[in-house]
Short mmCIF file of C-alpha atoms and ligand atoms in Angstrom, two decimals:
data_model
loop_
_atom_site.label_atom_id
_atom_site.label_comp_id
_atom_site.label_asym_id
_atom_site.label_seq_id
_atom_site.Cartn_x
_atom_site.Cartn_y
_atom_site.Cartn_z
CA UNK V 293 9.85 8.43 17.41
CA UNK V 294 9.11 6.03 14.45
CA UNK V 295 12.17 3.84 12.89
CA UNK V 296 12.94 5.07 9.46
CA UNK V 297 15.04 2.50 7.99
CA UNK V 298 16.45 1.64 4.48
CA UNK V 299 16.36 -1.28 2.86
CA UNK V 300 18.70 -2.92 0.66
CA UNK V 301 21.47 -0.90 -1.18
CA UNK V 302 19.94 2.46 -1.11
CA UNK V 303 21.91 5.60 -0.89
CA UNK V 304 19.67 8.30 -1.88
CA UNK V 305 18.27 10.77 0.91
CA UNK V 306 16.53 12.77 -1.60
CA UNK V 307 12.47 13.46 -0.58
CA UNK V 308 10.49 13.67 -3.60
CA UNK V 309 7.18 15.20 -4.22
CA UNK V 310 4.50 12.98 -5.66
CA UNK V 311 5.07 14.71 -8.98
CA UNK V 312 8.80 14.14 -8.69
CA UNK V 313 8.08 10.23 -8.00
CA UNK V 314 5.47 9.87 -11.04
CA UNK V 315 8.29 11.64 -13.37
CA UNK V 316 10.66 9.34 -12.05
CA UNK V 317 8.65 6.15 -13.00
CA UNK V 318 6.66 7.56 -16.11
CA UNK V 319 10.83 8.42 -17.07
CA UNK V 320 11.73 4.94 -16.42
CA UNK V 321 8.97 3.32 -18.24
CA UNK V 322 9.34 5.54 -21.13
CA UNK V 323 13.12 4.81 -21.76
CA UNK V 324 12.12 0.79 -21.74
CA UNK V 325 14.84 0.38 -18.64
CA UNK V 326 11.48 -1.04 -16.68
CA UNK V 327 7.70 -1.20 -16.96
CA UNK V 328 4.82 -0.48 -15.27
CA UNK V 329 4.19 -3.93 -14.26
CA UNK V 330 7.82 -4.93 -13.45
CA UNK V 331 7.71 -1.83 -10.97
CA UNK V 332 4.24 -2.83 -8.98
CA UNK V 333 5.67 -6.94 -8.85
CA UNK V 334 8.63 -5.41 -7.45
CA UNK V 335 6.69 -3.01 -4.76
CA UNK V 336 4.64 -5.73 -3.59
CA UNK V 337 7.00 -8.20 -3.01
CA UNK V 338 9.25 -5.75 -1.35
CA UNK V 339 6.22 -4.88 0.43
CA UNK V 340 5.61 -8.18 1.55
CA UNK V 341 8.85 -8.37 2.40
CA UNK V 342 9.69 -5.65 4.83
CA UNK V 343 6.07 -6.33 6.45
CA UNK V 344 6.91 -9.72 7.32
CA UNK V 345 10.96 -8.25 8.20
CA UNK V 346 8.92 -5.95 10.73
CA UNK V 347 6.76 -8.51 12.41
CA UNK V 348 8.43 -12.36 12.49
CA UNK V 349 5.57 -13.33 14.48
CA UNK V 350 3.20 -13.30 11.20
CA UNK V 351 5.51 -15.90 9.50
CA UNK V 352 5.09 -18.73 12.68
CA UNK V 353 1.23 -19.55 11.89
CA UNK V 354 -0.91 -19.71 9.01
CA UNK V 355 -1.92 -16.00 9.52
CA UNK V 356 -5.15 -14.14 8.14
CA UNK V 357 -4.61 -10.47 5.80
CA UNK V 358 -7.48 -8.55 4.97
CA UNK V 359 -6.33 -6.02 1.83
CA UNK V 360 -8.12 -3.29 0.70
CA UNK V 361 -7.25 -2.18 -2.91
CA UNK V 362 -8.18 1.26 -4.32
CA UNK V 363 -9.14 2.13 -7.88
CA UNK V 364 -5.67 3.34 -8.75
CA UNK V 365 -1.72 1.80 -8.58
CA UNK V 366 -1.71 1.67 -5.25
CA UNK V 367 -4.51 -1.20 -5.25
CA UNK V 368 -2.57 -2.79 -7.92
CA UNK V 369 0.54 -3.28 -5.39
CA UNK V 370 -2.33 -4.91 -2.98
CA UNK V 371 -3.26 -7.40 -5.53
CA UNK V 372 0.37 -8.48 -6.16
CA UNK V 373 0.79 -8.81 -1.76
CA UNK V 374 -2.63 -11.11 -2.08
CA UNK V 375 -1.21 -13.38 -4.25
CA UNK V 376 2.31 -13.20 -2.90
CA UNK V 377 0.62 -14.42 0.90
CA UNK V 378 -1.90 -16.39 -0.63
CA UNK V 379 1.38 -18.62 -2.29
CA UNK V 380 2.52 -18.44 0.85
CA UNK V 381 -0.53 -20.57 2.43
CA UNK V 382 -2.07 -17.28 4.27
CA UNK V 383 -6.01 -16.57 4.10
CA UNK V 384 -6.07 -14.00 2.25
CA UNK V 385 -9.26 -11.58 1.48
CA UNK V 386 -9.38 -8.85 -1.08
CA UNK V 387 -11.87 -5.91 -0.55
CA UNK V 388 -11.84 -3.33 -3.60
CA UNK V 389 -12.55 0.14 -3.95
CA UNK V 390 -14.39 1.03 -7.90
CA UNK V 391 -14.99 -0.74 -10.70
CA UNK V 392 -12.66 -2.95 -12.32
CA UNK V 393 -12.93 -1.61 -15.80
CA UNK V 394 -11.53 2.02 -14.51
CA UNK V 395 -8.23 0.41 -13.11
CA UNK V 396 -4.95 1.50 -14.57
CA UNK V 397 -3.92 -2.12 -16.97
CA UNK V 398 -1.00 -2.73 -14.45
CA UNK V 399 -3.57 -3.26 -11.49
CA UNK V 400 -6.33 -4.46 -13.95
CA UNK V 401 -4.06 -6.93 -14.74
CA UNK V 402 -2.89 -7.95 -11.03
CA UNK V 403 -6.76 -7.83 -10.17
CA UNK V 404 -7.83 -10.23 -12.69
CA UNK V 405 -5.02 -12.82 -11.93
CA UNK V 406 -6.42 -12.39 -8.20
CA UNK V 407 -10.28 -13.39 -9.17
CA UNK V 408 -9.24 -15.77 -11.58
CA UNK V 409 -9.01 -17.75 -8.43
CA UNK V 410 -10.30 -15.99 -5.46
CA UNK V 411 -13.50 -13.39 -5.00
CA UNK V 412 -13.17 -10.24 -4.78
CA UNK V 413 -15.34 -8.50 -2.37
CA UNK V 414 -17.13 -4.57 -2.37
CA UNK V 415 -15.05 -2.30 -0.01
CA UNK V 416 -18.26 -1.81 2.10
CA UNK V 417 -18.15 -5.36 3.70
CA UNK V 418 -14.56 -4.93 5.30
CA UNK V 419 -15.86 -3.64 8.41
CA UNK V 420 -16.49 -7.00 9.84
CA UNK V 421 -13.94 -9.38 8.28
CA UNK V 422 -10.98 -6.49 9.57
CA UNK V 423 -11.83 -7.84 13.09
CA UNK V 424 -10.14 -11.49 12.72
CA UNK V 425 -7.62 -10.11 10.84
CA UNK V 426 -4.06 -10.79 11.66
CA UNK V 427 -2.41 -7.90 8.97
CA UNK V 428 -4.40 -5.54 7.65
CA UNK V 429 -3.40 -4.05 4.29
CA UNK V 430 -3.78 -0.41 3.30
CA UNK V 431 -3.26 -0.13 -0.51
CA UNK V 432 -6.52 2.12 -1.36
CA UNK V 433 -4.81 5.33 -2.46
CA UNK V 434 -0.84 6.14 -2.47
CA UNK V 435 0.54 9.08 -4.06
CA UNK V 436 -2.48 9.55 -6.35
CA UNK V 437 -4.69 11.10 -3.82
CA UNK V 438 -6.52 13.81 -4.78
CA UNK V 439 -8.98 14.81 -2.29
CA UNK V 440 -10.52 13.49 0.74
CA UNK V 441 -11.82 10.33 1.62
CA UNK V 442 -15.80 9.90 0.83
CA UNK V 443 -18.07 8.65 3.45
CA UNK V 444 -18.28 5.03 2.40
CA UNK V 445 -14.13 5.10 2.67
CA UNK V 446 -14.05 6.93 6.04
CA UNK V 447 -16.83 4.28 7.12
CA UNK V 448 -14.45 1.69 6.85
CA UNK V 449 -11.49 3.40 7.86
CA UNK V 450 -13.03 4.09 11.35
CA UNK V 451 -13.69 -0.02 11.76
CA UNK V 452 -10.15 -0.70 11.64
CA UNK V 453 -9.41 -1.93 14.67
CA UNK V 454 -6.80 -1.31 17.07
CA UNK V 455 -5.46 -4.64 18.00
CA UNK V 456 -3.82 -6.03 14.80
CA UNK V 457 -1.12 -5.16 12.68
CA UNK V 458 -2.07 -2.20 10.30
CA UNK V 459 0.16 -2.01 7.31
CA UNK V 460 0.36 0.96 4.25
CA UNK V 461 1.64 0.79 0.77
CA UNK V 462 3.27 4.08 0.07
CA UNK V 463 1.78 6.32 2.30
CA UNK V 464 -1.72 5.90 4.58
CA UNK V 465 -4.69 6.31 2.62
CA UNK V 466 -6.17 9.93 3.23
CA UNK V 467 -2.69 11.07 3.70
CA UNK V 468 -1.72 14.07 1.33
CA UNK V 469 1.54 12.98 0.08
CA UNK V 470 3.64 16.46 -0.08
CA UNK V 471 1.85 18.56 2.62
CA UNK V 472 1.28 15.27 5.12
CA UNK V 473 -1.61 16.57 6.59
CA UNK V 474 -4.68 14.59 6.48
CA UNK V 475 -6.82 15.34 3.69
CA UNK V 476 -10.56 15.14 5.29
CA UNK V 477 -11.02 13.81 9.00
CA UNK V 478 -9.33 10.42 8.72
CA UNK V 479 -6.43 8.35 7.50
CA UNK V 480 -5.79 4.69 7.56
CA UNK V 481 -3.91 4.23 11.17
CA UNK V 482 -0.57 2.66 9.58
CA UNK V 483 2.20 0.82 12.12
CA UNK V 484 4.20 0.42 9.19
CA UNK V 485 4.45 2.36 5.92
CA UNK V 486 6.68 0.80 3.04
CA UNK V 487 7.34 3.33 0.49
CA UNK V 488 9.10 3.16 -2.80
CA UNK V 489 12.53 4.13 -4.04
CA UNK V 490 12.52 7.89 -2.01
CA UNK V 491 10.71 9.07 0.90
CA UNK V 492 8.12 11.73 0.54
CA UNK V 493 7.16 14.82 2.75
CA UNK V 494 4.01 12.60 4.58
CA UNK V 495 7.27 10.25 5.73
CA UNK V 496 8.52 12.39 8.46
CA UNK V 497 4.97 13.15 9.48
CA UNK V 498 3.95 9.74 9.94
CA UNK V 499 7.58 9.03 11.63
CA UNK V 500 6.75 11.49 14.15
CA UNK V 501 3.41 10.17 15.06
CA UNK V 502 5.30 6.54 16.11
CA UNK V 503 4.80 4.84 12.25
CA UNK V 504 7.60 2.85 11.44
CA UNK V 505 8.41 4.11 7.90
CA UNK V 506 10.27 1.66 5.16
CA UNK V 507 11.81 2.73 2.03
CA UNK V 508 12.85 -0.02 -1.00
CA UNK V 509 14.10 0.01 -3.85
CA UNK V 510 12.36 -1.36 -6.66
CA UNK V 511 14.57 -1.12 -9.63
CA UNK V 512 14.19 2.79 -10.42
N1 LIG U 868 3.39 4.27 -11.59
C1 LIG U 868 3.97 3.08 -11.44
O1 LIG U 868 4.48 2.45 -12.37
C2 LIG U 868 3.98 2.46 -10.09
C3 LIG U 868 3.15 2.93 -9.08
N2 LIG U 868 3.09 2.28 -7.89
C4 LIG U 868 1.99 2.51 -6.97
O2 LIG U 868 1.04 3.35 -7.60
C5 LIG U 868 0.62 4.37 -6.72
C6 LIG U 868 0.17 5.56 -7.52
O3 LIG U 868 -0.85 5.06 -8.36
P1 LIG U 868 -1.98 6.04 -8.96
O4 LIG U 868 -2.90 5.19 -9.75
O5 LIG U 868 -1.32 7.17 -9.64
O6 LIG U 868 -2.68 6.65 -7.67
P2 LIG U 868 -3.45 5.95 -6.48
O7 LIG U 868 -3.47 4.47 -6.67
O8 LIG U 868 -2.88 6.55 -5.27
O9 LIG U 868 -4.99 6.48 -6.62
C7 LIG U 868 -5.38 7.15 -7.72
C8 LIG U 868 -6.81 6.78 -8.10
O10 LIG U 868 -7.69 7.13 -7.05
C9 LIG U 868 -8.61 8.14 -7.51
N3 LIG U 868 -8.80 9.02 -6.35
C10 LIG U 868 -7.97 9.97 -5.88
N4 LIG U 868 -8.46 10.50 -4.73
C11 LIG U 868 -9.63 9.85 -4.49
C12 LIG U 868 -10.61 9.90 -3.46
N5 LIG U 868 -10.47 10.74 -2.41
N6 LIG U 868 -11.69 9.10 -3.52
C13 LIG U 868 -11.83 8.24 -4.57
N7 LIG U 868 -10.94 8.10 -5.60
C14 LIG U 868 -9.86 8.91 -5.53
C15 LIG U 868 -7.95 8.74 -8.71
O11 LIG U 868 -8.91 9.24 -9.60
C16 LIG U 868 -7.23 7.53 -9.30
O12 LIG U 868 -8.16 6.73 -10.02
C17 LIG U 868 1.78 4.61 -5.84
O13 LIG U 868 1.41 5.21 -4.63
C18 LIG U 868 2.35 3.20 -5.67
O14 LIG U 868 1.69 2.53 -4.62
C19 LIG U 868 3.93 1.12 -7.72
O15 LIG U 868 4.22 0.88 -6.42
C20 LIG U 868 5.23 1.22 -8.45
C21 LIG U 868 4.93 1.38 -9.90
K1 K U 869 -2.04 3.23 0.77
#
């Protein structure tokens, strides 16, 4: 059974849909009590956070994190993480999923702050740099998932190897959020999944399957 586990001062049981989750933040944005950016600083360092809280051992050497950042939000919380282990003297490479111009600003703006100093590279080359990897970070697609994986995804997805630790922002890419079933034929293969402010309906799923599932609070 996986270890579902809270994290900081959070009471709430409540399982929200994705639609529920987007209200929620779209809500919060709206009133001016947070913004979009504030939120996805806050995700990835909480992110960073419990992935480090879940495996000391990354934190005794100068460890290696391949992240893979999807055209949406979700790769926006990956860019923050980069930058957040790259301060933190890790070797850090970024593979990206679409074109920069069709971000959301939030991650537009986390991805240019990224290649201001470090390249970015085409999703299609992970394959062989996932191998040396000591963390491997999911943040392609998160709650904004809307159909399944194509082929050059899936290609990628099926390199992911086995013997490192495989970490997901939100929920495991291919993942649908509020049925939990696997959209095509594949899903990132998460040890850990750090979700934000609630669970979702893909949580107890991926609990059941062995993931360890985190939930944080990021200012909601
Ligand atoms: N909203 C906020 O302030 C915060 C959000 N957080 C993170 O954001 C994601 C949700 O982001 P969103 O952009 O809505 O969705 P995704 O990033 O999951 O992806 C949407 C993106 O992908 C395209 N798309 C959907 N399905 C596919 C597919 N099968 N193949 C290719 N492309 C696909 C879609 O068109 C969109 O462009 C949430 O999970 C959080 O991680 C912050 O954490 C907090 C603030
Ligand atoms: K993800």
């Amino acid at each position: 059974m996986g270890e579902m586990k809270r994290s900081g001062n959070m009471s709430r049981d409540a399982v929200l849909t994705a639609a529920e989750m987007r209200k929620l933040e779209t809500d919060a944005i709206m009133s001016g009590r947070v913004s979009g950016a504030e939120l996805m600083a806050c995700a990835g360092e909480r992110a960073v956070a419990e992935t480090l809280s879940l495996w000391p051992d990354l934190q005794d050497t100068i460890s290696r994190a391949v992240i893979l950042c999807g055209p949406g939000n979700n790769g926006g919380d990956g860019y923050v993480m980069a930058g957040i282990l790259a301060g933190r003297g890790w070797q850090v490479d970024v593979f990206a999923l679409g074109a920069p111009t069709r971000l959301p600003p939030d991650a537009r703006a986390n991805r240019d702050l990224w290649a201001a100093e470090c390249p970015v590279h085409p999703l299609a080359d992970a394959a062989d740099a996932m191998a040396s990897a000591d963390l491997i970070v999911d943040a392609l697609f998160g709650i904004g998932l809307a159909r399944p994986l194509d082929a050059d995804v899936v290609r990628v997805l099926r390199a992911v190897p086995t013997s490192t630790h495989r970490m997901s922002v939100d929920v495991p890419s291919g993942y649908d959020t509020d049925t939990g079933t696997i959209l095509g034929d594949i899903a990132f293969p998460a040890d850990l999944t750090v979700t934000f402010h609630s669970r979702k309906p893909v949580h107890s799923v991926l609990e059941s399957s062995g993931c360890v599932v985190r939930v944080v609070d990021i200012g909601l």
